[in-house]
Coordinates of N, CA and C and ligand atoms in Angstrom, one line a residue:
M23 N 110.5 -54.9 -133.3 CA 111.9 -54.0 -133.4 C 111.4 -53.3 -134.4
L24 N 111.9 -51.9 -134.1 CA 111.3 -50.9 -134.7 C 113.0 -50.3 -135.5
N25 N 112.9 -50.6 -136.6 CA 114.0 -49.7 -137.4 C 113.6 -48.6 -138.4
I26 N 114.1 -47.3 -138.1 CA 113.7 -46.0 -138.6 C 114.8 -45.9 -139.8
I27 N 114.5 -45.4 -140.6 CA 115.8 -44.7 -141.5 C 115.1 -43.5 -141.7
L28 N 115.9 -42.4 -141.2 CA 115.3 -40.7 -140.7 C 116.5 -40.5 -142.0
C29 N 115.3 -39.9 -142.9 CA 116.3 -39.7 -144.4 C 115.6 -38.1 -144.3
G30 N 116.6 -37.1 -145.2 CA 116.5 -36.0 -145.4 C 117.5 -35.0 -145.7
A31 N 117.6 -34.0 -146.1 CA 118.2 -32.9 -146.6 C 119.1 -32.6 -145.1
P32 N 120.5 -31.7 -146.1 CA 121.2 -31.2 -144.4 C 120.4 -30.6 -143.9
G33 N 120.2 -30.3 -142.5 CA 119.5 -29.1 -141.9 C 118.0 -29.6 -141.8
S34 N 117.4 -30.6 -142.2 CA 116.2 -31.1 -142.4 C 115.3 -31.3 -140.7
G35 N 116.7 -31.9 -139.9 CA 116.3 -32.0 -138.8 C 116.6 -33.5 -137.9
K36 N 117.4 -34.1 -138.9 CA 117.1 -35.8 -138.8 C 118.3 -36.0 -137.0
G37 N 119.2 -34.9 -136.9 CA 119.8 -35.2 -135.7 C 118.8 -34.9 -134.4
T38 N 118.0 -33.3 -134.8 CA 116.9 -32.9 -133.8 C 116.1 -34.1 -133.4
Q39 N 115.5 -34.9 -134.3 CA 114.2 -35.6 -134.2 C 114.6 -36.9 -133.7
S40 N 115.9 -37.4 -134.0 CA 116.5 -38.8 -133.5 C 116.6 -38.8 -132.0
E41 N 117.1 -37.6 -131.6 CA 116.8 -37.1 -130.2 C 115.7 -37.6 -129.5
L42 N 114.7 -37.0 -129.9 CA 113.2 -36.9 -129.5 C 112.6 -38.6 -129.5
I43 N 113.3 -39.0 -130.7 CA 112.8 -40.2 -131.1 C 113.1 -41.4 -129.8
V44 N 114.8 -41.4 -129.7 CA 115.2 -42.1 -128.7 C 114.8 -42.1 -127.3
K45 N 114.5 -41.0 -127.1 CA 114.0 -40.3 -125.6 C 112.7 -41.3 -125.4
K46 N 111.8 -41.1 -126.8 CA 110.3 -41.5 -126.3 C 110.0 -42.9 -126.6
Y47 N 111.0 -43.3 -127.3 CA 110.7 -45.1 -128.0 C 111.8 -46.0 -127.6
D48 N 113.1 -45.3 -126.9 CA 114.2 -46.1 -125.8 C 114.7 -46.8 -127.4
L49 N 114.7 -45.8 -128.7 CA 115.7 -46.9 -129.3 C 117.2 -46.4 -129.6
Q50 N 118.0 -47.4 -130.1 CA 119.5 -46.9 -130.4 C 119.4 -45.8 -131.8
H51 N 120.7 -45.0 -131.5 CA 120.3 -43.7 -132.5 C 121.9 -44.0 -133.4
L52 N 122.1 -44.5 -134.6 CA 123.2 -44.1 -135.4 C 123.0 -43.1 -136.3
S53 N 124.1 -42.2 -136.0 CA 124.2 -41.0 -136.7 C 125.5 -41.6 -137.8
T54 N 125.2 -41.6 -138.9 CA 126.7 -42.0 -139.7 C 127.8 -40.7 -140.0
G55 N 127.1 -39.7 -139.8 CA 128.2 -38.4 -139.6 C 128.7 -38.2 -138.5
D56 N 128.1 -38.3 -137.4 CA 128.7 -38.6 -136.2 C 130.3 -39.5 -136.2
V57 N 129.8 -40.8 -136.5 CA 130.6 -42.0 -136.3 C 132.0 -41.4 -137.4
L58 N 131.6 -40.6 -138.7 CA 132.9 -40.3 -139.5 C 133.4 -39.2 -138.4
R59 N 132.7 -38.2 -138.1 CA 133.4 -36.9 -137.2 C 134.5 -37.5 -136.2
A60 N 133.6 -38.4 -135.9 CA 134.7 -39.3 -134.4 C 135.8 -39.3 -135.0
E61 N 135.9 -40.4 -136.3 CA 137.1 -40.7 -137.0 C 137.9 -39.5 -137.3
I62 N 137.4 -38.4 -137.7 CA 138.1 -37.1 -138.1 C 138.9 -37.0 -136.7
A63 N 138.3 -36.6 -136.0 CA 138.4 -36.6 -134.1 C 139.9 -37.0 -133.8
K64 N 140.1 -38.5 -134.4 CA 140.9 -39.4 -134.0 C 142.4 -38.9 -134.5
G65 N 142.3 -38.2 -135.8 CA 143.3 -37.5 -136.2 C 144.2 -38.8 -137.3
S66 N 143.2 -39.8 -137.5 CA 143.9 -40.7 -137.9 C 143.9 -40.7 -139.3
E67 N 144.9 -41.8 -140.3 CA 144.9 -41.7 -141.8 C 143.7 -41.6 -142.5
L68 N 142.7 -42.7 -141.8 CA 141.6 -42.5 -142.4 C 140.7 -41.5 -142.3
G69 N 140.4 -41.1 -141.1 CA 140.3 -39.6 -140.5 C 140.4 -38.3 -141.7
K70 N 141.7 -38.1 -142.1 CA 142.0 -37.3 -143.0 C 141.6 -37.6 -144.4
K71 N 141.3 -38.9 -144.8 CA 140.7 -39.0 -146.0 C 139.1 -38.8 -145.5
I72 N 138.5 -39.0 -144.9 CA 137.1 -38.6 -144.6 C 137.1 -37.3 -144.7
D73 N 137.7 -36.6 -143.7 CA 137.7 -35.0 -143.6 C 137.6 -34.5 -145.0
A74 N 138.6 -35.0 -146.1 CA 138.5 -34.1 -147.3 C 137.1 -34.0 -147.9
L75 N 136.6 -35.3 -147.3 CA 135.4 -35.5 -148.8 C 134.4 -34.7 -147.8
I76 N 134.0 -35.1 -146.2 CA 133.4 -33.9 -145.6 C 133.2 -32.3 -145.5
S77 N 134.4 -32.1 -145.9 CA 134.7 -30.8 -145.7 C 134.0 -30.4 -147.0
Q78 N 134.4 -30.8 -148.1 CA 133.4 -30.0 -149.3 C 132.3 -30.7 -149.6
G79 N 131.7 -31.2 -148.6 CA 130.5 -31.6 -148.5 C 130.0 -33.1 -149.6
N80 N 131.2 -33.8 -149.9 CA 130.8 -34.7 -150.9 C 130.9 -35.8 -149.8
L81 N 130.3 -37.3 -150.5 CA 129.9 -38.2 -149.4 C 130.9 -39.4 -149.7
V82 N 131.2 -40.3 -148.3 CA 132.3 -41.0 -148.2 C 132.0 -42.4 -149.3
P83 N 132.8 -42.9 -149.7 CA 132.2 -44.1 -150.7 C 131.7 -45.3 -149.9
D84 N 130.9 -45.6 -150.6 CA 129.6 -46.9 -150.1 C 131.0 -47.8 -149.5
D85 N 131.8 -48.5 -149.9 CA 132.1 -50.0 -149.4 C 132.5 -49.1 -147.8
M86 N 133.1 -47.5 -148.1 CA 133.5 -47.6 -146.4 C 132.4 -47.4 -145.1
M87 N 131.4 -47.2 -146.2 CA 130.2 -46.8 -145.3 C 129.8 -48.3 -144.8
Y88 N 129.7 -49.4 -145.7 CA 129.3 -50.9 -145.5 C 130.1 -51.1 -144.1
G89 N 131.2 -51.1 -143.7 CA 132.3 -51.6 -142.6 C 131.3 -51.3 -141.6
V90 N 131.1 -50.0 -141.6 CA 130.5 -49.3 -140.3 C 129.2 -49.7 -139.9
I91 N 128.0 -49.9 -141.2 CA 127.2 -50.7 -140.7 C 126.8 -52.0 -140.4
E92 N 127.6 -52.9 -141.2 CA 128.1 -54.3 -140.8 C 128.0 -54.1 -139.5
N93 N 129.3 -53.6 -138.8 CA 129.6 -53.7 -137.6 C 129.0 -53.0 -136.5
Y94 N 128.2 -52.1 -136.8 CA 127.2 -51.9 -135.9 C 125.7 -52.6 -135.6
I95 N 125.4 -53.4 -136.9 CA 124.6 -54.4 -136.6 C 124.5 -55.6 -136.0
A96 N 126.4 -56.3 -135.9 CA 126.9 -57.5 -135.5 C 126.6 -56.9 -134.3
S97 N 126.7 -55.8 -133.4 CA 126.9 -55.6 -132.2 C 126.0 -55.3 -131.4
L98 N 124.9 -55.4 -132.4 CA 123.3 -54.5 -131.8 C 123.4 -55.4 -130.3
P99 N 122.9 -55.3 -129.1 CA 122.1 -55.9 -128.1 C 121.1 -56.8 -128.3
A100 N 121.1 -58.2 -127.4 CA 120.1 -58.9 -127.5 C 118.5 -58.0 -127.3
D101 N 118.7 -57.4 -126.6 CA 117.2 -56.5 -125.9 C 117.2 -55.4 -126.9
C102 N 117.8 -55.1 -127.9 CA 117.7 -53.8 -128.6 C 116.4 -53.4 -129.3
K103 N 115.5 -52.5 -128.9 CA 114.2 -52.2 -129.3 C 114.4 -51.9 -130.8
G104 N 115.7 -51.9 -131.6 CA 115.6 -51.0 -132.7 C 116.4 -49.6 -133.0
T105 N 116.6 -49.5 -133.5 CA 117.6 -48.4 -134.4 C 117.2 -47.2 -135.2
I106 N 117.3 -46.1 -135.0 CA 117.3 -45.0 -135.9 C 118.3 -44.7 -136.8
F107 N 118.5 -45.1 -137.9 CA 119.6 -44.4 -138.8 C 119.3 -43.4 -139.4
D108 N 120.2 -42.2 -138.8 CA 120.1 -41.3 -139.2 C 121.4 -40.8 -140.0
G109 N 121.1 -40.7 -141.6 CA 121.8 -40.4 -142.7 C 122.4 -41.4 -143.2
Y110 N 121.7 -42.7 -143.0 CA 122.4 -43.7 -143.9 C 121.2 -44.7 -143.9
P111 N 121.0 -44.8 -145.2 CA 121.4 -45.0 -146.4 C 121.5 -43.4 -147.2
R112 N 122.1 -43.5 -147.9 CA 122.5 -42.0 -148.6 C 122.7 -42.3 -150.2
T113 N 122.7 -43.4 -150.5 CA 122.6 -43.6 -152.1 C 121.6 -45.1 -152.2
V114 N 121.4 -45.6 -153.5 CA 120.4 -46.7 -153.9 C 121.2 -47.6 -153.4
A115 N 122.7 -47.6 -153.5 CA 123.4 -49.0 -153.2 C 123.6 -49.1 -151.8
Q116 N 123.5 -48.0 -151.1 CA 123.8 -48.2 -149.6 C 122.6 -49.1 -149.4
A117 N 121.1 -48.4 -149.8 CA 119.7 -48.7 -149.4 C 119.7 -50.6 -149.8
E118 N 120.3 -50.8 -150.8 CA 120.2 -52.3 -151.1 C 121.1 -52.9 -150.4
S119 N 122.2 -52.4 -149.6 CA 122.9 -53.3 -148.8 C 122.4 -53.6 -147.6
L120 N 121.7 -51.9 -147.2 CA 121.3 -52.1 -145.9 C 119.7 -52.9 -145.5
T121 N 119.5 -53.2 -146.8 CA 117.9 -54.2 -146.7 C 118.5 -55.6 -146.4
E122 N 119.4 -56.0 -147.1 CA 120.0 -57.3 -147.4 C 120.5 -57.6 -145.9
L123 N 121.3 -56.6 -145.5 CA 122.1 -56.9 -144.3 C 120.9 -57.1 -143.0
L124 N 119.6 -56.2 -143.0 CA 119.0 -56.1 -142.3 C 117.9 -57.7 -142.1
K125 N 118.3 -58.0 -143.4 CA 117.2 -59.4 -143.7 C 117.6 -60.5 -142.9
K126 N 119.0 -60.2 -143.3 CA 119.9 -61.4 -142.6 C 119.9 -61.6 -141.1
H127 N 119.8 -60.7 -140.5 CA 119.2 -60.8 -139.0 C 117.7 -60.8 -138.7
G128 N 116.7 -60.8 -139.6 CA 115.6 -60.7 -139.7 C 114.9 -59.6 -139.2
M129 N 115.6 -58.7 -139.8 CA 114.7 -57.5 -139.4 C 114.4 -56.4 -140.7
E130 N 114.1 -55.5 -140.7 CA 113.2 -54.7 -142.0 C 113.4 -53.2 -141.5
A131 N 112.7 -52.0 -142.1 CA 113.3 -50.8 -141.6 C 111.9 -50.1 -142.5
V132 N 111.6 -48.7 -141.8 CA 110.7 -48.0 -142.5 C 111.3 -46.8 -143.0
M133 N 111.4 -46.1 -143.6 CA 111.8 -45.0 -144.1 C 110.9 -43.5 -143.6
I134 N 111.8 -43.0 -143.0 CA 110.5 -41.3 -142.7 C 111.4 -40.6 -143.2
D135 N 110.8 -39.5 -144.1 CA 111.5 -38.9 -145.0 C 111.0 -37.4 -144.8
L136 N 112.3 -36.4 -144.3 CA 111.6 -35.0 -143.7 C 112.0 -34.2 -144.8
L137 N 111.1 -33.7 -145.3 CA 111.0 -32.7 -146.4 C 110.8 -31.3 -145.6
V138 N 111.9 -30.5 -146.3 CA 111.8 -29.2 -145.8 C 112.7 -28.4 -146.8
D139 N 111.7 -26.8 -147.3 CA 111.9 -26.2 -148.4 C 113.7 -25.7 -148.1
E140 N 114.0 -25.7 -149.4 CA 116.0 -25.0 -149.8 C 116.0 -24.0 -148.8
Q141 N 115.2 -22.7 -149.0 CA 115.6 -21.4 -148.5 C 115.6 -22.0 -146.6
L142 N 114.8 -22.8 -146.2 CA 114.9 -22.9 -144.7 C 116.0 -23.8 -144.3
L143 N 116.4 -24.8 -145.2 CA 117.7 -25.7 -144.8 C 119.0 -24.5 -145.0
I144 N 118.8 -23.9 -145.7 CA 120.0 -23.1 -146.0 C 120.3 -22.0 -144.3
Q145 N 119.1 -21.8 -144.4 CA 119.2 -20.7 -143.3 C 119.1 -21.0 -141.8
R146 N 118.9 -22.5 -141.6 CA 119.2 -23.3 -140.2 C 120.5 -23.7 -140.2
L147 N 121.0 -23.9 -141.3 CA 122.7 -24.5 -141.5 C 123.6 -23.3 -141.1
I148 N 123.2 -22.2 -141.9 CA 124.1 -20.8 -141.8 C 124.0 -20.4 -139.8
E149 N 122.6 -20.8 -139.6 CA 122.7 -20.3 -138.3 C 123.3 -20.9 -137.4
R150 N 123.2 -22.5 -137.5 CA 124.0 -23.4 -137.1 C 125.4 -23.0 -136.8
G151 N 126.1 -23.0 -138.0 CA 127.5 -22.5 -138.6 C 127.9 -21.5 -137.9
K152 N 127.3 -20.5 -137.2 CA 127.8 -19.9 -136.2 C 128.4 -20.6 -134.9
I153 N 128.2 -21.6 -134.6 CA 128.3 -22.3 -133.4 C 128.6 -23.6 -133.4
S154 N 128.5 -24.2 -134.7 CA 128.8 -25.5 -134.7 C 130.2 -26.4 -135.0
G155 N 130.9 -25.4 -135.4 CA 132.3 -25.7 -135.7 C 132.2 -26.8 -136.8
R156 N 131.2 -27.1 -137.4 CA 131.5 -28.3 -138.4 C 132.0 -27.7 -139.8
A157 N 133.0 -28.3 -140.3 CA 133.9 -27.6 -141.5 C 133.0 -27.6 -142.9
D158 N 131.9 -28.2 -142.7 CA 130.7 -28.2 -143.6 C 129.3 -27.2 -143.7
D159 N 129.3 -26.4 -142.4 CA 127.9 -25.9 -142.5 C 128.8 -24.2 -142.8
N160 N 129.1 -24.0 -144.5 CA 129.3 -22.4 -144.8 C 128.7 -22.7 -145.9
L161 N 127.9 -21.4 -146.4 CA 127.3 -21.2 -147.8 C 127.5 -22.3 -149.3
N162 N 128.8 -22.5 -149.4 CA 129.0 -22.9 -150.3 C 129.0 -24.6 -150.3
T163 N 129.6 -24.8 -149.3 CA 129.4 -25.9 -148.9 C 128.4 -26.8 -148.4
I164 N 127.4 -25.9 -148.0 CA 125.7 -26.1 -147.8 C 125.2 -26.5 -149.1
R165 N 125.2 -25.6 -150.0 CA 124.5 -25.6 -151.3 C 125.0 -27.1 -152.3
H166 N 126.2 -27.5 -151.9 CA 127.1 -28.6 -152.4 C 126.3 -29.8 -151.8
R167 N 126.2 -29.7 -150.5 CA 126.0 -30.9 -149.7 C 124.4 -31.1 -150.4
I168 N 123.5 -29.8 -150.7 CA 122.2 -29.9 -150.6 C 121.9 -30.6 -152.3
A169 N 122.9 -29.9 -153.4 CA 122.8 -30.6 -154.5 C 123.1 -32.2 -154.2
V170 N 124.2 -32.6 -153.4 CA 124.9 -34.1 -153.7 C 123.6 -34.8 -152.9
Y171 N 122.4 -34.3 -151.9 CA 121.9 -34.8 -151.5 C 120.7 -35.4 -152.9
H172 N 120.1 -34.0 -153.4 CA 119.2 -34.4 -154.8 C 119.8 -35.4 -155.6
N173 N 120.9 -35.4 -155.9 CA 121.4 -36.1 -157.1 C 121.4 -37.7 -157.0
Q174 N 122.2 -37.9 -155.4 CA 122.8 -39.0 -154.9 C 121.7 -39.9 -153.7
T175 N 121.1 -39.0 -153.1 CA 120.1 -39.9 -151.5 C 118.6 -39.6 -151.9
E176 N 118.1 -38.4 -152.8 CA 116.7 -38.7 -152.8 C 116.0 -39.9 -153.7
P177 N 117.1 -40.4 -154.9 CA 116.5 -41.6 -155.4 C 116.1 -42.6 -154.5
I178 N 116.5 -42.4 -153.0 CA 116.5 -43.8 -152.5 C 114.7 -43.5 -151.9
A179 N 114.0 -42.3 -151.8 CA 112.7 -42.6 -151.3 C 112.0 -43.2 -152.5
H180 N 112.6 -43.4 -153.7 CA 111.9 -44.2 -154.8 C 112.0 -45.6 -154.5
Y181 N 113.0 -45.7 -154.0 CA 113.6 -47.0 -153.4 C 112.4 -47.9 -152.4
Y182 N 112.3 -46.9 -151.4 CA 111.6 -47.1 -150.1 C 109.9 -47.2 -150.8
L183 N 109.8 -46.1 -151.7 CA 108.0 -45.8 -151.9 C 107.9 -47.0 -152.5
H184 N 109.3 -47.9 -153.1 CA 108.6 -49.0 -154.1 C 108.5 -50.1 -153.3
H185 N 109.3 -50.3 -152.0 CA 109.1 -51.3 -151.6 C 108.0 -51.5 -150.6
G186 N 107.4 -50.2 -150.3 CA 106.2 -50.3 -149.5 C 106.5 -49.7 -148.2
N187 N 107.5 -48.9 -147.8 CA 108.1 -48.8 -146.4 C 108.2 -47.4 -146.5
Y188 N 107.6 -46.5 -146.9 CA 108.0 -45.1 -147.1 C 106.9 -44.3 -146.6
V189 N 107.3 -43.0 -145.7 CA 106.4 -42.2 -145.2 C 107.3 -41.0 -145.3
A190 N 106.5 -39.9 -145.8 CA 107.0 -38.6 -145.6 C 106.6 -37.7 -144.6
V191 N 107.2 -36.9 -143.9 CA 107.1 -35.9 -143.1 C 107.2 -34.3 -143.6
N192 N 106.1 -33.7 -143.2 CA 106.5 -32.1 -143.6 C 107.6 -31.5 -142.4
G193 N 108.6 -31.5 -142.6 CA 109.6 -31.0 -142.1 C 109.5 -29.5 -141.8
N194 N 108.9 -28.5 -142.4 CA 109.3 -27.0 -142.3 C 108.5 -26.3 -140.8
H195 N 108.1 -27.4 -140.4 CA 107.1 -26.6 -138.9 C 108.2 -26.6 -137.7
N196 N 107.9 -26.3 -136.8 CA 108.6 -26.2 -135.5 C 109.0 -27.2 -135.3
V197 N 110.0 -27.6 -134.1 CA 110.6 -28.9 -133.9 C 109.2 -29.8 -133.4
E198 N 108.3 -29.3 -132.3 CA 107.5 -30.1 -131.9 C 106.6 -30.6 -132.6
D199 N 106.0 -29.9 -133.5 CA 105.0 -29.9 -134.8 C 105.7 -31.0 -135.3
V200 N 106.9 -31.2 -136.0 CA 107.4 -32.4 -136.8 C 107.0 -33.4 -135.9
F201 N 108.0 -33.3 -134.6 CA 107.8 -34.8 -133.6 C 106.4 -35.1 -133.7
L202 N 105.3 -34.3 -133.5 CA 104.0 -34.8 -133.6 C 103.6 -35.7 -134.7
Q203 N 104.0 -35.2 -135.9 CA 103.6 -36.1 -137.0 C 104.6 -37.5 -136.7
I204 N 105.8 -37.4 -136.6 CA 106.4 -38.8 -136.4 C 105.7 -39.4 -135.5
E205 N 105.2 -39.2 -134.3 CA 104.4 -40.2 -133.4 C 103.6 -40.3 -133.7
R206 N 102.6 -39.7 -134.6 CA 101.1 -40.2 -135.1 C 102.0 -41.6 -135.9
I207 N 102.9 -41.5 -136.8 CA 103.3 -42.8 -137.7 C 104.0 -43.7 -136.5
L208 N 104.5 -43.5 -135.9 CA 105.1 -44.9 -134.8 C 104.2 -45.1 -134.0
D209 N 103.0 -44.7 -133.9 CA 102.4 -44.9 -132.7 C 101.2 -45.8 -133.3
K210 N 101.2 -45.8 -134.6 CA 100.2 -46.6 -135.4 C 100.3 -48.3 -135.2
Ligands
AP5_194 P1 125.5 -35.6 -141.5 O1 126.3 -35.7 -140.3 O2 124.4 -36.7 -141.8 O3 125.0 -33.9 -141.8 P2 124.0 -33.7 -142.7 O4 123.2 -34.8 -143.7 O5 124.1 -32.9 -143.9 O6 122.8 -33.2 -141.8 P3 122.7 -32.1 -140.7 O7 123.6 -33.1 -139.7 O8 123.7 -30.9 -141.2 O9 121.5 -32.0 -140.6 P4 120.1 -32.7 -139.8 O10 119.7 -33.2 -141.1 O11 120.8 -33.5 -138.5 O12 119.3 -31.5 -139.0 P5 119.6 -30.9 -137.5 O13 118.6 -31.6 -136.8 O14 121.0 -31.2 -137.0 O15 126.3 -35.8 -142.9 C1 128.0 -35.1 -142.7 C2 128.7 -35.7 -143.7 O16 128.9 -37.0 -143.5 C3 127.7 -35.9 -145.3 O17 128.1 -34.8 -145.9 C4 128.8 -36.9 -146.3 O18 130.2 -36.5 -146.4 C5 129.0 -37.9 -144.8 N1 128.3 -38.9 -144.6 C6 127.6 -39.5 -143.7 N2 126.2 -40.2 -144.0 C7 126.9 -40.9 -144.9 C8 126.6 -41.6 -145.6 N3 125.9 -42.6 -145.1 N4 127.6 -42.0 -147.0 C9 128.1 -41.3 -147.3 N5 129.0 -40.3 -146.7 C10 127.8 -39.8 -145.4 O19 118.9 -29.5 -137.9 C11 119.8 -28.2 -138.3 C12 119.7 -27.0 -137.6 O20 118.2 -26.9 -137.3 C13 120.3 -27.3 -135.9 O21 120.6 -26.0 -135.7 C14 118.8 -27.6 -135.5 O22 118.7 -27.0 -134.2 C15 118.0 -26.4 -136.3 N6 116.5 -27.4 -136.5 C16 116.3 -28.5 -136.7 N7 114.9 -28.8 -136.7 C17 114.1 -27.6 -136.8 C18 113.0 -27.4 -136.9 N8 111.7 -27.8 -137.2 N9 112.8 -25.7 -137.1 C19 113.7 -25.0 -136.9 N10 115.0 -25.3 -136.8 C20 115.3 -26.4 -136.8
MG195 MG1 122.9 -34.6 -138.1

């Protein structure tokens, strides 16, 4: 079982690299951002609350996210080869609860941290914002998302480093070169 936590700032390439990993390693892909946007698209009351948070670039509360992950893990098919967790965990509390949940099911995970310079992140997201239709792809919100990442998400790198399952990848290169680095890690 190969469980990968793909972590990185907004625009670091989590979604892009997840697609390539899924193709080569036949894993499941869980993007919590996509799950939340699907809830918004339903127009539910919950979706409206989520929309207010995401469009400002703030995180959804941990307890709300916990239910999503718990349901996901409980519904994994028996022949599942593993999951790429794209955008989860995003706080130390989420990391702790994911470790516990995985442990309960006899699983563990390795964190791959995509490190990208801030100017490049902004450039990529502004460019994507021209076509993505994402409410959070505008300069003010992008800056706020990056600040939230530094304050709330970056500390999880220390959490995984401390637990001995952390690998950093230089995400400043083109898509193919970043994937090459990931392949080297996963093929070991
Ligand atoms: P989420 O959807 O996860 O957004 P994000 O973390 O802000 O990251 P992005 O999806 O914008 O970027 P990415 O790293 O996937 O990069 P991508 O491959 O698309 O979360 C959205 C929101 O949901 C959060 O802000 C929060 O509110 C909420 N949320 C989600 N999870 C949560 C959680 N666990 N707890 C609480 N709240 C949560 O690439 C970006 C662009 O760059 C693309 O155009 C791509 O083509 C391009 N690109 C990618 N790689 C390269 C490369 N190597 N070279 C050149 N261009 C590249
Ligand atoms: Mg993404």
